[in-house]
Coordinates of C-alpha atoms and ligand atoms in Angstrom, one line a residue:
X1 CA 1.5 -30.2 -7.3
X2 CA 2.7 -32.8 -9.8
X3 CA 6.2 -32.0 -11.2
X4 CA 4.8 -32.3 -14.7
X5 CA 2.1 -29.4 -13.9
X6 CA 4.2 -26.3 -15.8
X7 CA 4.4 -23.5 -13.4
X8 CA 2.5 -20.4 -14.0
X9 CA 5.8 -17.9 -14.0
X10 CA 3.7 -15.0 -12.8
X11 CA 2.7 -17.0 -9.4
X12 CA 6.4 -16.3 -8.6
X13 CA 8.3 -13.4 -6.7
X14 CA 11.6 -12.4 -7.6
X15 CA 13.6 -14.6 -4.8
X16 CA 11.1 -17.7 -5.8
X17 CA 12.5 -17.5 -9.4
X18 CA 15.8 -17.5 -8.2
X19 CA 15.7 -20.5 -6.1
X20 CA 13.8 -22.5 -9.3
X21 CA 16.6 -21.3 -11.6
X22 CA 19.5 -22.2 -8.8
X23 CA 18.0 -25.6 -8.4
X24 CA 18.4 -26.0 -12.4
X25 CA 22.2 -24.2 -11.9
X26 CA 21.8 -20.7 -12.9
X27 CA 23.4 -18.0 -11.2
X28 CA 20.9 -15.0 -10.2
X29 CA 22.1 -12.5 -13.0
X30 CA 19.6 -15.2 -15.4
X31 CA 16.8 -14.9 -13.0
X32 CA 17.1 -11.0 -13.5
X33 CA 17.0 -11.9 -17.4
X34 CA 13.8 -13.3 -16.9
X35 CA 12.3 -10.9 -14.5
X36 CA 13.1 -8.2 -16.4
X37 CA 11.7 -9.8 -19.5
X38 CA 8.4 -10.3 -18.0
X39 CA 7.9 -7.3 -16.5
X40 CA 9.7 -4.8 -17.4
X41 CA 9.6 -5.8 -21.5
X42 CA 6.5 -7.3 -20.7
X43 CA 7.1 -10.2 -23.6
X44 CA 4.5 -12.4 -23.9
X45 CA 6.0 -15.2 -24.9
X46 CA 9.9 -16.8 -24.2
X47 CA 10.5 -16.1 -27.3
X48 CA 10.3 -12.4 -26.8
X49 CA 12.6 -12.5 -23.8
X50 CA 15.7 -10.3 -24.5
X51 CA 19.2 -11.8 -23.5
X52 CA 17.9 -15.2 -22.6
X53 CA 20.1 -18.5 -23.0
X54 CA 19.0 -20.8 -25.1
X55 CA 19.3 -23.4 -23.1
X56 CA 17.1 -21.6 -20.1
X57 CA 14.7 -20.8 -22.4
X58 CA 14.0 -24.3 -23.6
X59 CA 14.1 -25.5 -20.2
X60 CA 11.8 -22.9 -19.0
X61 CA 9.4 -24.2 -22.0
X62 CA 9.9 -27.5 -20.4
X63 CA 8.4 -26.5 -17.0
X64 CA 7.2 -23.7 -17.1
X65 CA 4.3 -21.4 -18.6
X66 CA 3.1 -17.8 -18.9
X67 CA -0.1 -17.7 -18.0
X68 CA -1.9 -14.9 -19.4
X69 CA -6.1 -13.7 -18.8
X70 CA -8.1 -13.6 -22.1
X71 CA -10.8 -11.1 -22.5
X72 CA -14.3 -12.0 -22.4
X73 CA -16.1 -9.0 -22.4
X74 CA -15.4 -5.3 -21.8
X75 CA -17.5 -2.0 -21.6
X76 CA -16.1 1.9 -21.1
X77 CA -18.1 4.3 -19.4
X78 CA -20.0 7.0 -21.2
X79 CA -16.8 9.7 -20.2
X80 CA -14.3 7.1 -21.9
X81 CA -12.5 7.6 -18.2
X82 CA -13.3 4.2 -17.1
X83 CA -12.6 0.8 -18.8
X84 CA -14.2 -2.3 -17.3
X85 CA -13.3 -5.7 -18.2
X86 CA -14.4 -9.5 -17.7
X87 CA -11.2 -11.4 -17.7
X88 CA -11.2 -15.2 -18.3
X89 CA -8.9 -17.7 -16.1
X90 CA -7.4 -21.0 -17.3
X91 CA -10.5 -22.6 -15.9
X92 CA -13.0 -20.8 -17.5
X93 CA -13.8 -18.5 -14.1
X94 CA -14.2 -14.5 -15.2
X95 CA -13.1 -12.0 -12.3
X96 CA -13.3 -8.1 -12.7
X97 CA -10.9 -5.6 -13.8
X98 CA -11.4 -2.0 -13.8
X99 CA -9.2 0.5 -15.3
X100 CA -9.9 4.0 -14.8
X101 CA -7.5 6.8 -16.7
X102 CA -8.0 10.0 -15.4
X103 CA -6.4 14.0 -15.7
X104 CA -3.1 11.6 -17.1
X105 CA -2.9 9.1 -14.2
X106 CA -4.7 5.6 -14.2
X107 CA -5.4 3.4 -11.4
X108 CA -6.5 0.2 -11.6
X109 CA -9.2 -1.5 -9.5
X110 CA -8.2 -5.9 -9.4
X111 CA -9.9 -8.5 -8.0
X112 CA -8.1 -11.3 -5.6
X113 CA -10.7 -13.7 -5.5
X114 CA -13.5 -15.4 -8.3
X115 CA -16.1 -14.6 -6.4
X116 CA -15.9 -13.7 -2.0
X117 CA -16.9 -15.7 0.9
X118 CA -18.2 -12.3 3.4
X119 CA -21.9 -12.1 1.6
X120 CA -22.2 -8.4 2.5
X121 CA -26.0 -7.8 1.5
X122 CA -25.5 -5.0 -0.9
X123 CA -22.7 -6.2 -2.9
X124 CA -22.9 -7.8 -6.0
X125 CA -20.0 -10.1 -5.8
X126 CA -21.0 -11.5 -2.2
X127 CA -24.3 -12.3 -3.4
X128 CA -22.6 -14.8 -5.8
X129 CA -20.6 -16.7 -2.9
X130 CA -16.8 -17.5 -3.7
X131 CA -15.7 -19.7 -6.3
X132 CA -12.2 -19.9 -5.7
X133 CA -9.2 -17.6 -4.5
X134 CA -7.1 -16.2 -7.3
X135 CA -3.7 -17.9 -7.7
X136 CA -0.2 -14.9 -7.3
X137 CA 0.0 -14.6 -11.4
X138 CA -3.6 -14.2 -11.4
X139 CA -3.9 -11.2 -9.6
X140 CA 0.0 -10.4 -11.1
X141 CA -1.7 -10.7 -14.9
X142 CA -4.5 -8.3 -14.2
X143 CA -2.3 -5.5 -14.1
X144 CA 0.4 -7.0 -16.9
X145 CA -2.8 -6.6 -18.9
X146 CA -3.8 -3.3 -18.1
X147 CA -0.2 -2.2 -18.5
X148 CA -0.2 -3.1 -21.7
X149 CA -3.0 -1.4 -22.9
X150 CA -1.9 1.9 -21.1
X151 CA 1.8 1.5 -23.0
X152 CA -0.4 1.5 -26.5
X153 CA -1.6 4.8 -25.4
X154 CA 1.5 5.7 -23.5
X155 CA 0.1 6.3 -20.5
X156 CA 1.2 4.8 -17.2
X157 CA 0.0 2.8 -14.2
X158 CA -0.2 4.6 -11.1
X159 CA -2.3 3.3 -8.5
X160 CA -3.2 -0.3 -7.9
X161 CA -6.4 -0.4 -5.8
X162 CA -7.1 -4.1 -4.5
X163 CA -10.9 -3.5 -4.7
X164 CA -12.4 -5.6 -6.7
X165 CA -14.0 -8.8 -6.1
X166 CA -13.0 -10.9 -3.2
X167 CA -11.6 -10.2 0.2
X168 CA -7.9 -10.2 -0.5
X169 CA -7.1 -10.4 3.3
X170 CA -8.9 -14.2 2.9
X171 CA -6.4 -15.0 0.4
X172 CA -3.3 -13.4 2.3
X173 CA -0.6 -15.2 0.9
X174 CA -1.4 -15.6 -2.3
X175 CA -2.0 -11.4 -2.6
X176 CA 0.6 -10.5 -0.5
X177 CA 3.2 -12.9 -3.1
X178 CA 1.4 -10.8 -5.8
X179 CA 2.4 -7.3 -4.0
X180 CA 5.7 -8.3 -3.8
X181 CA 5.8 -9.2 -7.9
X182 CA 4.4 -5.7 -8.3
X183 CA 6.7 -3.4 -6.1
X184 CA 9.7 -5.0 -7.2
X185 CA 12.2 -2.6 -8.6
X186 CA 13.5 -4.4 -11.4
X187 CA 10.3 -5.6 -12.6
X188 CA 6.8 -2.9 -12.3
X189 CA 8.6 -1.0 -9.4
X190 CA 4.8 0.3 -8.3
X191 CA 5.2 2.6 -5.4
X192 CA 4.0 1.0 -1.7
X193 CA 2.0 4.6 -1.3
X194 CA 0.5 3.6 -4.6
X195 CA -0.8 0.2 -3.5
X196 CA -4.9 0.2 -1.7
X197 CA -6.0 -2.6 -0.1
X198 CA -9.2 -3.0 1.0
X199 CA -10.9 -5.3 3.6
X200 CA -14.0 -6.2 4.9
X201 CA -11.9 -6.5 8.2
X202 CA -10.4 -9.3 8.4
X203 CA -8.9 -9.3 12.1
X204 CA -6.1 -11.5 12.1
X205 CA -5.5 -10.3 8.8
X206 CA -5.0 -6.4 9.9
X207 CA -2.9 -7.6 12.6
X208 CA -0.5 -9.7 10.6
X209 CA -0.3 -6.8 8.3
X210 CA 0.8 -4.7 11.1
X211 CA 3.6 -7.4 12.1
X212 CA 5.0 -8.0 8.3
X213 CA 5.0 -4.1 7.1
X214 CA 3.9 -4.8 4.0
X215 CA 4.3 -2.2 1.7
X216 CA 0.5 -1.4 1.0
X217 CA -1.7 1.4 2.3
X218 CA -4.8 -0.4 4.4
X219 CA -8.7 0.9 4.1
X220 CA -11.4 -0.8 6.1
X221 CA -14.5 -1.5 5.0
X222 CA -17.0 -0.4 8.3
X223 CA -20.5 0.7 6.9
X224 CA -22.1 0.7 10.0
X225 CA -20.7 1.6 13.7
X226 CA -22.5 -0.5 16.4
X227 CA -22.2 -4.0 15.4
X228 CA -26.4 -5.0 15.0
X229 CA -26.0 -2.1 12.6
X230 CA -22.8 -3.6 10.8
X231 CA -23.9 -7.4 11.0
X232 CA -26.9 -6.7 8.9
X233 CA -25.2 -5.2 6.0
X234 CA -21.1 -7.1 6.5
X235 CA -22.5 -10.9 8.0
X236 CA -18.5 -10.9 8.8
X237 CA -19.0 -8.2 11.4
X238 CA -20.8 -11.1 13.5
X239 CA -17.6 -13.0 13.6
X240 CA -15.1 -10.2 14.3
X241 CA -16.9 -7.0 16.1
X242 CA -16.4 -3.8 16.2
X243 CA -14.3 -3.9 19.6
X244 CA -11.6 -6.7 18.5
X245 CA -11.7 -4.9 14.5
X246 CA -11.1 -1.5 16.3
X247 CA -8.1 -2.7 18.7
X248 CA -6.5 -4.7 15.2
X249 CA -7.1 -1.3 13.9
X250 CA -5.1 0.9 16.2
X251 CA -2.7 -1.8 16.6
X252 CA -1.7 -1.8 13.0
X253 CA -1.9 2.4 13.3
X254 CA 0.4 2.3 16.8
X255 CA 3.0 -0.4 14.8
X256 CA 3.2 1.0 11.6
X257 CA 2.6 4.6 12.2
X258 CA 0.5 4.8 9.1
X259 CA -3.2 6.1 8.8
X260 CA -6.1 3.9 8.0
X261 CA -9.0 4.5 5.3
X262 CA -12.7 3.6 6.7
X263 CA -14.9 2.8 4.0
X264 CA -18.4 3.7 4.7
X265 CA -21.3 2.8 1.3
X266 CA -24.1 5.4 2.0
X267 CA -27.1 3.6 1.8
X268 CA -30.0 6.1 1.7
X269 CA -32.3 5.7 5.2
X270 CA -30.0 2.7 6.4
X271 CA -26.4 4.2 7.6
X272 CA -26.9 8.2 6.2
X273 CA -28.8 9.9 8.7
X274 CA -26.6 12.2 11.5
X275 CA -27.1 10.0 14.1
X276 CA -25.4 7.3 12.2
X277 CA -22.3 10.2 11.5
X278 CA -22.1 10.7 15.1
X279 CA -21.5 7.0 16.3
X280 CA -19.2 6.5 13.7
X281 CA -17.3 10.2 14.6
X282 CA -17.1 8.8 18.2
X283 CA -15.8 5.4 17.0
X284 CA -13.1 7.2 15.0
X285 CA -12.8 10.5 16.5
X286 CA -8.7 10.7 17.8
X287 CA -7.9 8.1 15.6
X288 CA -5.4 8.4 12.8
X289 CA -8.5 8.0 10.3
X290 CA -9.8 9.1 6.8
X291 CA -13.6 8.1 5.7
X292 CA -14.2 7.6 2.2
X293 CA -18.1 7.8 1.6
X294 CA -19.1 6.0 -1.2
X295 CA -22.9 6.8 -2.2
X296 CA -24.5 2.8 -2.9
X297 CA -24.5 1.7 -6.7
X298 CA -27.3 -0.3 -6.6
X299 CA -27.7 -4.2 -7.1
X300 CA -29.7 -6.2 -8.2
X301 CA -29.9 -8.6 -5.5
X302 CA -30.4 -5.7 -3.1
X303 CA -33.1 -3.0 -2.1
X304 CA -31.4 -0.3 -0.7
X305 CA -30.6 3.2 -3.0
X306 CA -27.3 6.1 -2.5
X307 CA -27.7 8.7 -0.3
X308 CA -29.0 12.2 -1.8
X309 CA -25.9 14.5 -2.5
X310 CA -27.6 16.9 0.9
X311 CA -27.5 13.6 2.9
X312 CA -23.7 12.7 2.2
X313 CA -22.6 16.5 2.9
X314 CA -25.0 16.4 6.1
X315 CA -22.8 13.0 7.1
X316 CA -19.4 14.6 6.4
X317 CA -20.0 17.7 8.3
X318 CA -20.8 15.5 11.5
X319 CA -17.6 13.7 11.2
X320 CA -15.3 16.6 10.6
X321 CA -17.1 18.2 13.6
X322 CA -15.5 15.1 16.2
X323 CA -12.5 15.7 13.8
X324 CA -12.2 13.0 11.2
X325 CA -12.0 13.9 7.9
X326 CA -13.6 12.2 4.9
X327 CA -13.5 11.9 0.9
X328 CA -16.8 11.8 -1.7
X329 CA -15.9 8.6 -3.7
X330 CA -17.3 8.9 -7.1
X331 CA -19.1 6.1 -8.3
X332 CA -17.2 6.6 -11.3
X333 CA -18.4 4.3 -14.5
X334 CA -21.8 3.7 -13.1
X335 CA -23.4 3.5 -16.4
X336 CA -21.0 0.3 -17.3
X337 CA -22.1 -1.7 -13.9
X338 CA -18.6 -0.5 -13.2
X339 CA -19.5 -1.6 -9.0
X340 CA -17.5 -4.6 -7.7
X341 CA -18.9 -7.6 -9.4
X342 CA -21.9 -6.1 -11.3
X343 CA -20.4 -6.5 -14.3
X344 CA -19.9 -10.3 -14.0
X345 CA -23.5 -10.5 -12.7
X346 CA -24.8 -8.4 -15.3
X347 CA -22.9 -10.4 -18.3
X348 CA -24.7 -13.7 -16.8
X349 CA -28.3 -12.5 -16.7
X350 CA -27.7 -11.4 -20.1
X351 CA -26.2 -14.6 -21.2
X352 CA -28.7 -16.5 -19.4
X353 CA -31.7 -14.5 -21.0
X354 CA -29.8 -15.3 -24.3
X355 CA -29.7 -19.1 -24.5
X356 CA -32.2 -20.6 -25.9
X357 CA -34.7 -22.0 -23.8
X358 CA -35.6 -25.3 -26.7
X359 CA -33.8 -27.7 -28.5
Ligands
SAH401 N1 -13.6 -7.3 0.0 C1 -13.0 -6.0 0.2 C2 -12.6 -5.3 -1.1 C3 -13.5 -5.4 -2.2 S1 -15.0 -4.5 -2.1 C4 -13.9 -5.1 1.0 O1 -15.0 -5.4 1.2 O2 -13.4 -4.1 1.5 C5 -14.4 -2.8 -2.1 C6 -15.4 -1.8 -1.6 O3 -16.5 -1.6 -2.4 C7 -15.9 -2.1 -0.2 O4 -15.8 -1.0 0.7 C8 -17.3 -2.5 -0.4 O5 -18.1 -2.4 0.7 C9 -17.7 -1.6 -1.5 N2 -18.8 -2.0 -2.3 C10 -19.2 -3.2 -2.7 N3 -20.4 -3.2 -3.4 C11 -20.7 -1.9 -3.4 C12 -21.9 -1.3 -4.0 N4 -22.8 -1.9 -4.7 N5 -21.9 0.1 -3.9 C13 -21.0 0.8 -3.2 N6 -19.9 0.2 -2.7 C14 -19.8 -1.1 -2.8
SF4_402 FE1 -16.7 -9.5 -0.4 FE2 -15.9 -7.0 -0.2 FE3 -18.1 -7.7 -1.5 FE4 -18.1 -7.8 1.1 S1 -17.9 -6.0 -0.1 S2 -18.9 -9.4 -0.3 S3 -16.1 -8.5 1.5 S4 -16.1 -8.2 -2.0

């Protein structure tokens, strides 16, 4: 990067702060000024930074910048629980936020990549390809700006579910520098139990996971249990299968002593009938295991239609009979495209269908 390119503060963790500010001469109590002014104040601007040196903070203007997402577009579901919003980068990309407030606590759902490379057939984000990965301070700034809203309500972030689009185990540094700016005790302090992240099963991913202990919980994205059945919805089951994602799996279980969340979209005729709940019972039965069944929100790029409420009991009751239990997902916000990507896609058509089509 050229020296004159500012740097985007949020892109840095706490200790990467400090070695900036000791390069320039400041001792670490005036990196903990400015960490604690950008997270914990939350100040938007240097300006707004409590206790900070005048002399730090025009050098910090010098080099440096806070780099903040601007809304684009934004809908809330017809229960007001879920807020969906189209946030716009420095380079005109938008990626998806969703913030869902619920009985008092809120989670929010962030994206870690514009766009994701895996092309799984039923989702709306892989059916636009990747763009680019998200930089630290852009996955940081989605939840500085959730936060923010939540504190004009006084409410509070709980969970941080790493859901939306992208595959954050494609961009592994740049999310994991992002989950260390958000657990940090002086700054957002979120709680490592609190902390989701989901993959499509990313192999060398899991198992790096598994060697660093980072302080996230892990679900796995299966959808299907033999891997012809997988490969034809997740194209990146064809590169890692089922046998190498299940010993990364039990590896990162065995090492970390921590269960793992399958993810498993219903897909009505496709992956809900019993049979399919007992292949994937005996692929998970004695495992350390939770399913979340997620009934499909439908795309438009794809044909398939959720399971019937009968069906997704049906496929539960056949996994708790080889012993693993499971979780209804609700498809909460469905009347807002509130499904990974589908607002983006959605916002485009309509644009599209907008413009005019003359001089
Ligand atoms: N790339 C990661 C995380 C983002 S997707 C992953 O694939 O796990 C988060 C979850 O939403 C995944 O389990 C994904 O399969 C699921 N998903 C994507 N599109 C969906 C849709 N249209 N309906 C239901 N679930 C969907
Ligand atoms: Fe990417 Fe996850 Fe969507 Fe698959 S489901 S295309 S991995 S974002």
């Amino acid at each position: 990067m050229p020296s004159d390119t500012p740097i985007n503060l949020y892109d840095l963790t706490r200790p990467a702060l400090g070695e900036l500010l000791s390069g320039w001469g400041y001792r670490p109590h005036h990196r903990d000024v400015v960490w604690t002014g950008l997270y914990r104040q939350q100040a938007r601007a240097l300006d707004e930074v409590e206790g900070l040196r005048p002399d730090l903070r025009s050098r910090l203007g010098e080099h440096t910048r806070l780099g903040h997402l601007t809304p684009h577009h934004e809908t809330f579901s017809s229960d007001g629980h879920t807020h969906k919003l189209l946030l716009r980068l420095d380079d005109g990309q938008t990626i998806e936020t969703v913030l869902m407030r619920f009985k008092g606590r809120a989670t929010v759902c962030i994206s870690t990549q514009a766009g994701c490379a895996m092309g799984c057939v039923f989702c709306a984000t892989g059916q636009m390809g990747l763009s680019r990965h998200l930089s630290p301070g852009e996955i940081v700034g989605q939840v500085l700006h959730v936060q923010r809203l939540l504190r004009e309500s006084g409410e509070s972030l709980r969970n941080v579910v790493l859901m939306g689009m992208g595959e954050p185990l494609h961009n592994y540094e740049h999310t994991m520098a992002a989950v260390d700016v958000l657990v940090d005790p002086l700054g957002l302090a979120l709680g490592p139990r609190f902390i989701t992240l989901s993959t499509v099963g990313v192999v060398p991913g899991i198992r790096r996971l598994a060697d660093e202990d980072r302080p996230v919980q892990l679900a796995v994205s299966l959808h299907g249990a033999t891997d012809a059945e997988r490969a034809a919805l997740v194209p990146a089951g064809r590169r890692w299968p089922l046998d190498e994602l299940m010993d990364a799996c039990r590896y990162y279980i065995d090492k970390r002593k921590r269960r793992i969340f399958f993810e498993w979209t219903l897909i009505a005729g496709r992956n809900d009938t019993a049979e399919h709940a007992q292949t994937l019972g005996r692929l998970l039965g004695g495992m350390d295991a939770h399913v979340n069944v997620i009934p499909l929100n439908p795309t438009v790029g794809y044909d398939g239609g959720p399971s019937q409420p009968a069906s997704v009991r049906a496929f539960q009751d056949v996994l708790m009979s080889h012993g693993v239990p499971s979780t209804v997902r609700q498809r909460r916000g469905i009347d807002i495209d509130a499904g990974c990507g589908q607002l983006k896609s959605a916002v485009e058509r309509r644009t599209r269908r907008s413009l005019p089509t003359s001089p």
